[in-house]
Amino acid sequence: MRIFIAIVFLIVVSLIDLAFTPYFSLLHVKPYAIILFLYFFTLKSPPLSALIVAGFTGFLYDIFSPDWFGLHMIAFSTFVYVEIALRDRVFWERMGSLIVLFAGAFFVRLVVDVPFYAGFLKSFISVFTSVLPGAVINLLAGLVVKIIIDSTQRNAL
Amino acid sequence: MKKSLNIVYGLILLTGVVFLLSERSGSMIGEGIAYRTILPFRVMLNNFHELIRAKEENDALSRMAVALSLKLQELREVQVENQRLKKILGFVQEQHRLIQPVQVVNILTEAGNTIMICKKKPYTIVKPDLPVVGYNGLIGKVKEVVDDYLRIQTIAHSMTRVAVIDSRSRVFGILKWEGALYLYGVPLTGDVKVGDTLVTSGMGAVYPKGIKVGVIKRVARNKNDYQATILVEPFENLSFQEEVFILVKP
């Protein structure tokens, strides 16, 4: 059941990211809901399955943007791998732990979104116009999701 | 951290790097998979986007239709008011004309003058001096009727004179063909500009008021002349027409 829900979530989130981005983008910044999914999925799932899901999701995203095939795989799996590595060192119940999400979102966007091939200046500008605002959006969305998850867990108790 | 986890991560990383380095093969794999598995969903989503776009377009068109409907109502009110005022002032009401299509069978150019030969339907009554129009504007007038055939003297004929007014400034003039269409009778100070539209003025009793004739192409004001030389381009192509329409009084 848990796997089924995760797959449904993955499909929905991928659809939101890949198909409906034009309707969800804020100030021309892509929302990248998949980062949120991977972040929370990694916290709640066994490390190995989280890593495999990250790799598979990256592959899926690469299919849709085949110009730099493999980039999403590397970015997503690295993000999840670092999160797994930090698992025992962070108090995930605290809101401050969302800094990991912010850093992860920043990293993924830095790898995926910055047009390094277009020269230093363009890359540098896009860090401030795309990467940083995107990471902030992810952080805020993560905050909302965390509040929702915490409240549902409290109600369950 | 478990060893297996490191191995899996290493494998994923390696796969990504291999794809990245051999960019073309990665693209081919991606394209192949996308084509076979994800394309139908992609098509479905594209259709969904199309549906949303169509809905937006539909909304915009609906708004435009409402705006035009309001405008039409407003114009109908103006028309009624216009008719009422004309009645009060004792204006003679212009008779509504029937449109009689005729087929052009030949176009003759004699000494630079263009004449159209048309064939009308049997038993339809067409008399000389009735105005002839095309889809875009005035063509000329019926000159002669022989059996089912008509001879139409176009505005590209030296014998044709058409009383027109500038639709913007209401300046009056006479159109005349002299190898090209010229507007006469406009003084040097007359308010005519390039791009102004000329319509029939209704004077002369042949052409009813308000038929579009042409657009002003050039205005030359020579101080030695007493009137401006104005070149006009007709709206209708007078060298080729398949069918024209006669405005018949009922």
mmCIF file of C-alpha atoms in Angstrom:
data_model
loop_
_atom_site.group_PDB
_atom_site.id
_atom_site.type_symbol
_atom_site.label_atom_id
_atom_site.label_comp_id
_atom_site.label_asym_id
_atom_site.label_seq_id
_atom_site.Cartn_x
_atom_site.Cartn_y
_atom_site.Cartn_z
ATOM 1 C CA MET A 1 0.000 0.000 0.000
ATOM 2 C CA ARG A 2 2.794 2.335 0.992
ATOM 3 C CA ILE A 3 4.634 1.623 -2.265
ATOM 4 C CA PHE A 4 1.437 2.169 -4.255
ATOM 5 C CA ILE A 5 0.862 5.566 -2.614
ATOM 6 C CA ALA A 6 4.480 6.507 -3.279
ATOM 7 C CA ILE A 7 4.132 5.555 -6.954
ATOM 8 C CA VAL A 8 0.911 7.558 -7.271
ATOM 9 C CA PHE A 9 2.625 10.516 -5.628
ATOM 10 C CA LEU A 10 5.598 10.159 -7.943
ATOM 11 C CA ILE A 11 3.359 10.119 -11.023
ATOM 12 C CA VAL A 12 1.328 13.116 -9.870
ATOM 13 C CA VAL A 13 4.399 15.116 -8.946
ATOM 14 C CA SER A 14 6.132 14.246 -12.226
ATOM 15 C CA LEU A 15 3.053 15.300 -14.155
ATOM 16 C CA ILE A 16 2.924 18.583 -12.285
ATOM 17 C CA ASP A 17 6.583 19.233 -13.021
ATOM 18 C CA LEU A 18 6.773 18.011 -16.585
ATOM 19 C CA ALA A 19 3.412 18.916 -17.997
ATOM 20 C CA PHE A 20 1.837 21.640 -15.949
ATOM 21 C CA THR A 21 4.880 23.772 -15.167
ATOM 22 C CA PRO A 22 3.601 26.686 -17.327
ATOM 23 C CA TYR A 23 0.537 26.898 -15.093
ATOM 24 C CA PHE A 24 2.388 26.626 -11.809
ATOM 25 C CA SER A 25 5.541 28.643 -12.414
ATOM 26 C CA LEU A 26 6.017 31.724 -10.260
ATOM 27 C CA LEU A 27 7.884 34.637 -11.849
ATOM 28 C CA HIS A 28 9.152 32.256 -14.555
ATOM 29 C CA VAL A 29 10.693 29.985 -11.909
ATOM 30 C CA LYS A 30 9.871 26.287 -12.216
ATOM 31 C CA PRO A 31 8.416 24.838 -8.995
ATOM 32 C CA TYR A 32 10.252 21.436 -9.128
ATOM 33 C CA ALA A 33 7.767 19.627 -6.903
ATOM 34 C CA ILE A 34 9.874 16.484 -7.382
ATOM 35 C CA ILE A 35 12.506 17.877 -4.989
ATOM 36 C CA LEU A 36 9.872 18.070 -2.272
ATOM 37 C CA PHE A 37 8.714 14.549 -3.053
ATOM 38 C CA LEU A 38 12.247 13.126 -2.918
ATOM 39 C CA TYR A 39 13.013 15.005 0.300
ATOM 40 C CA PHE A 40 10.006 13.696 2.211
ATOM 41 C CA PHE A 41 10.094 10.271 0.566
ATOM 42 C CA THR A 42 13.718 9.830 1.661
ATOM 43 C CA LEU A 43 12.807 10.728 5.248
ATOM 44 C CA LYS A 44 9.986 8.199 5.407
ATOM 45 C CA SER A 45 11.399 5.300 3.318
ATOM 46 C CA PRO A 46 14.276 2.834 3.461
ATOM 47 C CA PRO A 47 17.486 4.441 2.154
ATOM 48 C CA LEU A 48 18.027 1.983 -0.683
ATOM 49 C CA SER A 49 14.546 2.369 -2.140
ATOM 50 C CA ALA A 50 14.797 6.156 -1.793
ATOM 51 C CA LEU A 51 18.057 6.119 -3.753
ATOM 52 C CA ILE A 52 16.647 3.850 -6.464
ATOM 53 C CA VAL A 53 13.531 6.029 -6.751
ATOM 54 C CA ALA A 54 15.772 9.112 -7.046
ATOM 55 C CA GLY A 55 17.805 7.471 -9.811
ATOM 56 C CA PHE A 56 14.692 6.319 -11.658
ATOM 57 C CA THR A 57 13.029 9.746 -11.311
ATOM 58 C CA GLY A 58 16.175 11.409 -12.607
ATOM 59 C CA PHE A 59 16.128 9.062 -15.582
ATOM 60 C CA LEU A 60 12.468 9.931 -16.181
ATOM 61 C CA TYR A 61 13.243 13.634 -16.121
ATOM 62 C CA ASP A 62 16.197 13.118 -18.431
ATOM 63 C CA ILE A 63 13.876 11.535 -20.971
ATOM 64 C CA PHE A 64 11.858 14.713 -21.056
ATOM 65 C CA SER A 65 14.896 16.966 -21.403
ATOM 66 C CA PRO A 66 17.394 14.867 -23.328
ATOM 67 C CA ASP A 67 19.803 17.728 -24.142
ATOM 68 C CA TRP A 68 21.978 16.875 -21.138
ATOM 69 C CA PHE A 69 20.949 13.289 -20.615
ATOM 70 C CA GLY A 70 22.048 11.991 -17.209
ATOM 71 C CA LEU A 71 22.118 15.342 -15.428
ATOM 72 C CA HIS A 72 18.878 14.802 -13.522
ATOM 73 C CA MET A 73 19.987 11.294 -12.528
ATOM 74 C CA ILE A 74 23.192 12.633 -11.006
ATOM 75 C CA ALA A 75 21.523 15.616 -9.338
ATOM 76 C CA PHE A 76 18.573 13.762 -7.807
ATOM 77 C CA SER A 77 20.555 10.753 -6.609
ATOM 78 C CA THR A 78 23.280 12.975 -5.100
ATOM 79 C CA PHE A 79 20.665 15.033 -3.281
ATOM 80 C CA VAL A 80 19.037 11.905 -1.851
ATOM 81 C CA TYR A 81 22.403 10.318 -1.040
ATOM 82 C CA VAL A 82 23.479 13.367 0.972
ATOM 83 C CA GLU A 83 20.117 13.426 2.748
ATOM 84 C CA ILE A 84 20.542 9.756 3.662
ATOM 85 C CA ALA A 85 24.058 10.496 4.905
ATOM 86 C CA LEU A 86 22.682 13.271 7.145
ATOM 87 C CA ARG A 87 19.874 11.089 8.422
ATOM 88 C CA ASP A 88 21.422 10.341 11.788
ATOM 89 C CA ARG A 89 22.874 13.805 12.323
ATOM 90 C CA VAL A 90 19.817 16.044 11.892
ATOM 91 C CA PHE A 91 16.751 16.456 14.111
ATOM 92 C CA TRP A 92 14.205 16.072 11.343
ATOM 93 C CA GLU A 93 11.320 17.022 13.616
ATOM 94 C CA ARG A 94 12.594 20.582 13.860
ATOM 95 C CA MET A 95 11.673 23.185 11.284
ATOM 96 C CA GLY A 96 15.367 24.054 10.985
ATOM 97 C CA SER A 97 15.936 20.742 9.262
ATOM 98 C CA LEU A 98 14.299 22.237 6.194
ATOM 99 C CA ILE A 99 17.618 23.945 5.530
ATOM 100 C CA VAL A 100 18.632 20.577 4.033
ATOM 101 C CA LEU A 101 15.717 20.881 1.617
ATOM 102 C CA PHE A 102 16.774 24.419 0.730
ATOM 103 C CA ALA A 103 20.390 23.348 0.153
ATOM 104 C CA GLY A 104 19.239 20.323 -1.863
ATOM 105 C CA ALA A 105 16.910 22.382 -4.000
ATOM 106 C CA PHE A 106 19.681 24.914 -4.539
ATOM 107 C CA PHE A 107 22.101 22.176 -5.554
ATOM 108 C CA VAL A 108 19.673 20.410 -7.923
ATOM 109 C CA ARG A 109 18.724 23.675 -9.601
ATOM 110 C CA LEU A 110 22.369 24.711 -9.808
ATOM 111 C CA VAL A 111 23.195 21.495 -11.629
ATOM 112 C CA VAL A 112 20.090 21.309 -13.812
ATOM 113 C CA ASP A 113 19.006 24.887 -14.485
ATOM 114 C CA VAL A 114 22.184 26.931 -14.790
ATOM 115 C CA PRO A 115 23.242 27.220 -18.440
ATOM 116 C CA PHE A 116 26.978 26.687 -17.907
ATOM 117 C CA TYR A 117 27.480 26.325 -21.656
ATOM 118 C CA ALA A 118 26.222 29.916 -22.160
ATOM 119 C CA GLY A 119 29.149 31.555 -20.383
ATOM 120 C CA PHE A 120 30.002 32.753 -16.895
ATOM 121 C CA LEU A 121 27.887 35.917 -16.849
ATOM 122 C CA LYS A 122 24.643 34.228 -17.879
ATOM 123 C CA SER A 123 25.285 31.396 -15.447
ATOM 124 C CA PHE A 124 26.015 33.844 -12.637
ATOM 125 C CA ILE A 125 22.861 35.863 -13.344
ATOM 126 C CA SER A 126 20.689 32.762 -13.528
ATOM 127 C CA VAL A 127 21.851 31.771 -10.024
ATOM 128 C CA PHE A 128 20.025 34.846 -8.727
ATOM 129 C CA THR A 129 17.099 34.862 -11.157
ATOM 130 C CA SER A 130 16.293 31.157 -11.216
ATOM 131 C CA VAL A 131 18.226 28.999 -8.753
ATOM 132 C CA LEU A 132 17.911 31.037 -5.567
ATOM 133 C CA PRO A 133 14.227 32.054 -5.976
ATOM 134 C CA GLY A 134 13.435 28.453 -6.943
ATOM 135 C CA ALA A 135 15.122 27.107 -3.830
ATOM 136 C CA VAL A 136 13.192 29.615 -1.710
ATOM 137 C CA ILE A 137 9.919 28.501 -3.319
ATOM 138 C CA ASN A 138 10.828 24.886 -2.551
ATOM 139 C CA LEU A 139 11.643 25.833 1.013
ATOM 140 C CA LEU A 140 8.288 27.587 1.501
ATOM 141 C CA ALA A 141 6.392 24.714 -0.115
ATOM 142 C CA GLY A 142 8.338 22.281 2.083
ATOM 143 C CA LEU A 143 7.368 24.295 5.136
ATOM 144 C CA VAL A 144 3.695 23.968 4.227
ATOM 145 C CA VAL A 145 4.004 20.232 3.537
ATOM 146 C CA LYS A 146 5.882 19.684 6.802
ATOM 147 C CA ILE A 147 3.204 21.524 8.779
ATOM 148 C CA ILE A 148 0.520 19.376 7.103
ATOM 149 C CA ILE A 149 2.435 16.130 7.777
ATOM 150 C CA ASP A 150 3.133 17.092 11.400
ATOM 151 C CA SER A 151 -0.493 17.997 12.056
ATOM 152 C CA THR A 152 -1.780 14.738 10.528
ATOM 153 C CA GLN A 153 0.700 12.747 12.621
ATOM 154 C CA ARG A 154 -0.390 14.615 15.758
ATOM 155 C CA ASN A 155 -4.035 13.890 14.940
ATOM 156 C CA ALA A 156 -3.212 10.237 14.398
ATOM 157 C CA LEU A 157 -1.648 10.080 17.842
ATOM 158 C CA MET B 1 26.319 4.032 5.725
ATOM 159 C CA LYS B 2 25.728 0.636 4.215
ATOM 160 C CA LYS B 3 28.049 -0.649 1.530
ATOM 161 C CA SER B 4 25.148 -1.625 -0.734
ATOM 162 C CA LEU B 5 23.881 1.933 -0.647
ATOM 163 C CA ASN B 6 27.260 3.244 -1.757
ATOM 164 C CA ILE B 7 27.364 0.716 -4.553
ATOM 165 C CA VAL B 8 23.882 1.666 -5.794
ATOM 166 C CA TYR B 9 24.742 5.353 -5.612
ATOM 167 C CA GLY B 10 27.988 4.700 -7.468
ATOM 168 C CA LEU B 11 26.133 2.780 -10.166
ATOM 169 C CA ILE B 12 23.534 5.520 -10.611
ATOM 170 C CA LEU B 13 26.256 8.147 -10.728
ATOM 171 C CA LEU B 14 28.226 6.132 -13.235
ATOM 172 C CA THR B 15 25.170 5.633 -15.422
ATOM 173 C CA GLY B 16 24.459 9.359 -15.312
ATOM 174 C CA VAL B 17 28.033 10.240 -16.185
ATOM 175 C CA VAL B 18 28.094 7.716 -19.043
ATOM 176 C CA PHE B 19 24.855 9.143 -20.413
ATOM 177 C CA LEU B 20 26.210 12.637 -20.021
ATOM 178 C CA LEU B 21 29.499 11.891 -21.757
ATOM 179 C CA SER B 22 28.002 9.905 -24.599
ATOM 180 C CA GLU B 23 25.288 12.483 -25.043
ATOM 181 C CA ARG B 24 23.984 11.148 -28.341
ATOM 182 C CA SER B 25 23.416 7.597 -27.117
ATOM 183 C CA GLY B 26 21.663 8.922 -24.035
ATOM 184 C CA SER B 27 19.412 11.035 -26.196
ATOM 185 C CA MET B 28 18.659 8.060 -28.391
ATOM 186 C CA ILE B 29 17.744 5.906 -25.414
ATOM 187 C CA GLY B 30 15.600 8.704 -24.012
ATOM 188 C CA GLU B 31 13.913 9.374 -27.309
ATOM 189 C CA GLY B 32 13.299 5.676 -27.871
ATOM 190 C CA ILE B 33 11.728 5.153 -24.475
ATOM 191 C CA ALA B 34 9.782 8.375 -24.688
ATOM 192 C CA TYR B 35 8.491 7.461 -28.117
ATOM 193 C CA ARG B 36 7.256 4.029 -27.078
ATOM 194 C CA THR B 37 6.003 4.597 -23.568
ATOM 195 C CA ILE B 38 5.529 8.214 -22.673
ATOM 196 C CA LEU B 39 4.498 9.691 -26.005
ATOM 197 C CA PRO B 40 0.826 8.677 -25.656
ATOM 198 C CA PHE B 41 0.657 10.437 -22.287
ATOM 199 C CA ARG B 42 2.492 13.392 -23.750
ATOM 200 C CA VAL B 43 -0.042 13.545 -26.577
ATOM 201 C CA MET B 44 -2.815 13.352 -24.015
ATOM 202 C CA LEU B 45 -1.312 16.243 -22.070
ATOM 203 C CA ASN B 46 -0.813 18.243 -25.253
ATOM 204 C CA ASN B 47 -4.468 17.689 -26.028
ATOM 205 C CA PHE B 48 -5.276 18.868 -22.538
ATOM 206 C CA HIS B 49 -3.203 22.016 -23.136
ATOM 207 C CA GLU B 50 -5.017 22.492 -26.436
ATOM 208 C CA LEU B 51 -8.323 22.141 -24.613
ATOM 209 C CA ILE B 52 -7.332 24.800 -22.104
ATOM 210 C CA ARG B 53 -6.144 27.087 -24.902
ATOM 211 C CA ALA B 54 -9.379 26.480 -26.809
ATOM 212 C CA LYS B 55 -11.359 27.337 -23.701
ATOM 213 C CA GLU B 56 -9.419 30.575 -23.246
ATOM 214 C CA GLU B 57 -9.934 31.403 -26.915
ATOM 215 C CA ASN B 58 -13.595 30.562 -26.585
ATOM 216 C CA ASP B 59 -13.913 32.893 -23.598
ATOM 217 C CA ALA B 60 -12.178 35.690 -25.493
ATOM 218 C CA LEU B 61 -14.435 35.162 -28.510
ATOM 219 C CA SER B 62 -17.507 35.102 -26.273
ATOM 220 C CA ARG B 63 -16.461 38.415 -24.760
ATOM 221 C CA MET B 64 -15.876 39.815 -28.236
ATOM 222 C CA ALA B 65 -19.262 38.534 -29.397
ATOM 223 C CA VAL B 66 -20.970 40.254 -26.472
ATOM 224 C CA ALA B 67 -19.079 43.484 -27.162
ATOM 225 C CA LEU B 68 -20.016 43.333 -30.849
ATOM 226 C CA SER B 69 -23.603 42.541 -29.994
ATOM 227 C CA LEU B 70 -23.721 45.635 -27.778
ATOM 228 C CA LYS B 71 -22.129 47.677 -30.538
ATOM 229 C CA LEU B 72 -24.712 46.345 -32.992
ATOM 230 C CA GLN B 73 -27.537 47.296 -30.667
ATOM 231 C CA GLU B 74 -26.019 50.753 -30.312
ATOM 232 C CA LEU B 75 -25.744 51.123 -34.095
ATOM 233 C CA ARG B 76 -29.335 49.960 -34.541
ATOM 234 C CA GLU B 77 -30.407 52.658 -32.119
ATOM 235 C CA VAL B 78 -28.389 55.197 -34.105
ATOM 236 C CA GLN B 79 -29.973 53.939 -37.326
ATOM 237 C CA VAL B 80 -33.474 54.322 -35.902
ATOM 238 C CA GLU B 81 -32.605 57.787 -34.612
ATOM 239 C CA ASN B 82 -31.112 58.688 -37.995
ATOM 240 C CA GLN B 83 -34.232 57.557 -39.827
ATOM 241 C CA ARG B 84 -36.425 59.492 -37.408
ATOM 242 C CA LEU B 85 -34.380 62.668 -37.826
ATOM 243 C CA LYS B 86 -34.386 62.282 -41.606
ATOM 244 C CA LYS B 87 -38.145 61.918 -41.495
ATOM 245 C CA ILE B 88 -38.500 65.045 -39.348
ATOM 246 C CA LEU B 89 -36.253 67.017 -41.691
ATOM 247 C CA GLY B 90 -38.123 65.716 -44.726
ATOM 248 C CA PHE B 91 -35.237 63.828 -46.345
ATOM 249 C CA VAL B 92 -36.104 61.551 -49.242
ATOM 250 C CA GLN B 93 -35.439 58.013 -48.079
ATOM 251 C CA GLU B 94 -32.922 56.062 -50.166
ATOM 252 C CA GLN B 95 -34.625 53.014 -51.584
ATOM 253 C CA HIS B 96 -33.245 49.690 -50.525
ATOM 254 C CA ARG B 97 -31.622 47.994 -53.500
ATOM 255 C CA LEU B 98 -31.601 44.357 -54.493
ATOM 256 C CA ILE B 99 -28.317 42.715 -55.364
ATOM 257 C CA GLN B 100 -28.351 40.948 -58.704
ATOM 258 C CA PRO B 101 -25.268 38.816 -59.410
ATOM 259 C CA VAL B 102 -24.051 38.525 -62.989
ATOM 260 C CA GLN B 103 -21.260 36.467 -64.489
ATOM 261 C CA VAL B 104 -18.378 38.251 -66.193
ATOM 262 C CA VAL B 105 -17.747 36.629 -69.556
ATOM 263 C CA ASN B 106 -15.227 39.051 -71.009
ATOM 264 C CA ILE B 107 -13.190 42.080 -70.070
ATOM 265 C CA LEU B 108 -12.212 44.356 -72.939
ATOM 266 C CA THR B 109 -9.694 47.145 -72.921
ATOM 267 C CA GLU B 110 -10.216 49.619 -75.726
ATOM 268 C CA ALA B 111 -7.850 52.588 -75.890
ATOM 269 C CA GLY B 112 -7.119 52.238 -72.188
ATOM 270 C CA ASN B 113 -10.796 52.050 -71.263
ATOM 271 C CA THR B 114 -12.043 48.905 -69.531
ATOM 272 C CA ILE B 115 -15.415 47.425 -70.385
ATOM 273 C CA MET B 116 -16.899 44.276 -68.935
ATOM 274 C CA ILE B 117 -19.255 41.992 -70.778
ATOM 275 C CA CYS B 118 -21.503 40.096 -68.408
ATOM 276 C CA LYS B 119 -24.244 37.562 -68.721
ATOM 277 C CA LYS B 120 -27.339 37.893 -66.604
ATOM 278 C CA LYS B 121 -29.904 35.285 -65.711
ATOM 279 C CA PRO B 122 -32.854 35.113 -68.100
ATOM 280 C CA TYR B 123 -36.011 36.986 -67.057
ATOM 281 C CA THR B 124 -34.159 39.284 -64.670
ATOM 282 C CA ILE B 125 -34.762 42.913 -65.478
ATOM 283 C CA VAL B 126 -31.640 45.030 -65.712
ATOM 284 C CA LYS B 127 -31.714 48.538 -67.110
ATOM 285 C CA PRO B 128 -28.910 50.853 -68.174
ATOM 286 C CA ASP B 129 -27.354 53.230 -65.634
ATOM 287 C CA LEU B 130 -27.649 50.846 -62.728
ATOM 288 C CA PRO B 131 -24.567 50.780 -60.473
ATOM 289 C CA VAL B 132 -22.327 47.712 -60.476
ATOM 290 C CA VAL B 133 -20.243 46.679 -57.476
ATOM 291 C CA GLY B 134 -17.782 43.953 -56.612
ATOM 292 C CA TYR B 135 -16.919 42.365 -53.288
ATOM 293 C CA ASN B 136 -14.726 45.307 -52.281
ATOM 294 C CA GLY B 137 -16.215 48.365 -53.938
ATOM 295 C CA LEU B 138 -17.564 50.117 -57.004
ATOM 296 C CA ILE B 139 -16.986 48.611 -60.453
ATOM 297 C CA GLY B 140 -18.971 50.956 -62.703
ATOM 298 C CA LYS B 141 -22.422 51.139 -64.240
ATOM 299 C CA VAL B 142 -24.526 49.250 -66.762
ATOM 300 C CA LYS B 143 -24.137 50.954 -70.124
ATOM 301 C CA GLU B 144 -26.141 48.730 -72.425
ATOM 302 C CA VAL B 145 -28.346 45.645 -72.232
ATOM 303 C CA VAL B 146 -28.684 43.322 -75.222
ATOM 304 C CA ASP B 147 -30.746 40.170 -74.583
ATOM 305 C CA ASP B 148 -29.019 38.423 -71.659
ATOM 306 C CA TYR B 149 -25.760 40.290 -72.077
ATOM 307 C CA LEU B 150 -24.732 43.499 -70.387
ATOM 308 C CA ARG B 151 -22.055 45.998 -71.258
ATOM 309 C CA ILE B 152 -20.620 47.504 -68.110
ATOM 310 C CA GLN B 153 -18.711 50.732 -68.258
ATOM 311 C CA THR B 154 -16.188 50.484 -65.436
ATOM 312 C CA ILE B 155 -14.707 53.370 -63.495
ATOM 313 C CA ALA B 156 -11.583 52.730 -65.586
ATOM 314 C CA HIS B 157 -13.258 54.389 -68.556
ATOM 315 C CA SER B 158 -12.685 57.934 -69.744
ATOM 316 C CA MET B 159 -16.434 58.544 -70.094
ATOM 317 C CA THR B 160 -17.197 57.571 -66.486
ATOM 318 C CA ARG B 161 -17.573 60.254 -63.841
ATOM 319 C CA VAL B 162 -18.226 59.371 -60.223
ATOM 320 C CA ALA B 163 -19.073 61.934 -57.560
ATOM 321 C CA VAL B 164 -17.220 60.951 -54.395
ATOM 322 C CA ILE B 165 -16.440 62.284 -50.956
ATOM 323 C CA ASP B 166 -13.504 61.702 -48.669
ATOM 324 C CA SER B 167 -14.949 59.541 -45.876
ATOM 325 C CA ARG B 168 -12.728 61.261 -43.288
ATOM 326 C CA SER B 169 -12.896 64.963 -44.185
ATOM 327 C CA ARG B 170 -16.094 64.899 -46.324
ATOM 328 C CA VAL B 171 -14.301 66.824 -49.101
ATOM 329 C CA PHE B 172 -16.130 66.444 -52.375
ATOM 330 C CA GLY B 173 -14.638 65.612 -55.802
ATOM 331 C CA ILE B 174 -15.206 63.926 -59.146
ATOM 332 C CA LEU B 175 -13.385 60.745 -60.149
ATOM 333 C CA LYS B 176 -12.206 60.514 -63.697
ATOM 334 C CA TRP B 177 -10.123 57.955 -65.591
ATOM 335 C CA GLU B 178 -7.119 59.290 -67.497
ATOM 336 C CA GLY B 179 -4.961 56.200 -67.789
ATOM 337 C CA ALA B 180 -5.207 56.119 -64.010
ATOM 338 C CA LEU B 181 -7.935 57.188 -61.639
ATOM 339 C CA TYR B 182 -7.746 60.873 -60.642
ATOM 340 C CA LEU B 183 -9.826 62.926 -58.272
ATOM 341 C CA TYR B 184 -10.757 66.349 -59.625
ATOM 342 C CA GLY B 185 -12.386 69.350 -58.087
ATOM 343 C CA VAL B 186 -10.433 69.388 -54.833
ATOM 344 C CA PRO B 187 -8.869 72.817 -54.164
ATOM 345 C CA LEU B 188 -5.201 73.122 -53.149
ATOM 346 C CA THR B 189 -6.257 73.701 -49.563
ATOM 347 C CA GLY B 190 -8.656 70.701 -49.591
ATOM 348 C CA ASP B 191 -8.206 68.362 -46.648
ATOM 349 C CA VAL B 192 -7.227 65.138 -48.386
ATOM 350 C CA LYS B 193 -4.451 62.813 -47.291
ATOM 351 C CA VAL B 194 -2.793 59.721 -48.650
ATOM 352 C CA GLY B 195 -4.669 56.698 -47.329
ATOM 353 C CA ASP B 196 -8.072 58.406 -47.160
ATOM 354 C CA THR B 197 -10.972 56.320 -48.401
ATOM 355 C CA LEU B 198 -13.297 57.679 -51.073
ATOM 356 C CA VAL B 199 -16.966 56.709 -51.144
ATOM 357 C CA THR B 200 -19.737 57.658 -53.534
ATOM 358 C CA SER B 201 -21.466 60.874 -52.529
ATOM 359 C CA GLY B 202 -24.904 59.985 -53.863
ATOM 360 C CA MET B 203 -24.948 63.001 -56.234
ATOM 361 C CA GLY B 204 -25.813 62.348 -59.843
ATOM 362 C CA ALA B 205 -28.540 59.812 -59.113
ATOM 363 C CA VAL B 206 -26.650 56.857 -60.615
ATOM 364 C CA TYR B 207 -24.505 55.661 -57.716
ATOM 365 C CA PRO B 208 -26.142 55.460 -54.293
ATOM 366 C CA LYS B 209 -24.371 57.090 -51.384
ATOM 367 C CA GLY B 210 -21.696 55.272 -49.419
ATOM 368 C CA ILE B 211 -20.218 52.720 -51.844
ATOM 369 C CA LYS B 212 -16.468 52.393 -51.358
ATOM 370 C CA VAL B 213 -14.553 53.380 -54.488
ATOM 371 C CA GLY B 214 -10.863 53.658 -53.736
ATOM 372 C CA VAL B 215 -8.070 54.958 -51.599
ATOM 373 C CA ILE B 216 -5.909 58.036 -52.175
ATOM 374 C CA LYS B 217 -2.408 56.990 -53.233
ATOM 375 C CA ARG B 218 -0.741 60.327 -53.954
ATOM 376 C CA VAL B 219 -1.531 64.007 -53.484
ATOM 377 C CA ALA B 220 0.400 66.652 -55.446
ATOM 378 C CA ARG B 221 -0.186 70.344 -54.752
ATOM 379 C CA ASN B 222 1.304 72.523 -57.475
ATOM 380 C CA LYS B 223 1.042 76.240 -56.651
ATOM 381 C CA ASN B 224 0.519 77.091 -60.322
ATOM 382 C CA ASP B 225 -2.663 74.971 -60.430
ATOM 383 C CA TYR B 226 -5.933 75.886 -58.812
ATOM 384 C CA GLN B 227 -6.629 72.328 -57.682
ATOM 385 C CA ALA B 228 -4.686 69.388 -56.262
ATOM 386 C CA THR B 229 -3.708 66.426 -58.425
ATOM 387 C CA ILE B 230 -4.880 63.336 -56.583
ATOM 388 C CA LEU B 231 -4.186 59.794 -57.672
ATOM 389 C CA VAL B 232 -6.647 57.173 -56.520
ATOM 390 C CA GLU B 233 -6.283 53.402 -56.391
ATOM 391 C CA PRO B 234 -9.610 51.589 -56.853
ATOM 392 C CA PHE B 235 -10.557 48.913 -54.315
ATOM 393 C CA GLU B 236 -11.606 46.563 -57.082
ATOM 394 C CA ASN B 237 -9.315 44.851 -59.525
ATOM 395 C CA LEU B 238 -10.863 46.063 -62.767
ATOM 396 C CA SER B 239 -8.791 43.866 -65.053
ATOM 397 C CA PHE B 240 -10.093 40.632 -63.562
ATOM 398 C CA GLN B 241 -13.465 39.769 -62.086
ATOM 399 C CA GLU B 242 -15.419 36.529 -62.162
ATOM 400 C CA GLU B 243 -18.737 37.910 -61.017
ATOM 401 C CA VAL B 244 -20.071 41.349 -60.221
ATOM 402 C CA PHE B 245 -23.299 42.604 -58.647
ATOM 403 C CA ILE B 246 -25.867 45.014 -59.993
ATOM 404 C CA LEU B 247 -27.754 47.143 -57.505
ATOM 405 C CA VAL B 248 -31.291 46.995 -58.769
ATOM 406 C CA LYS B 249 -34.088 49.248 -57.562
ATOM 407 C CA PRO B 250 -37.069 47.101 -56.615
#
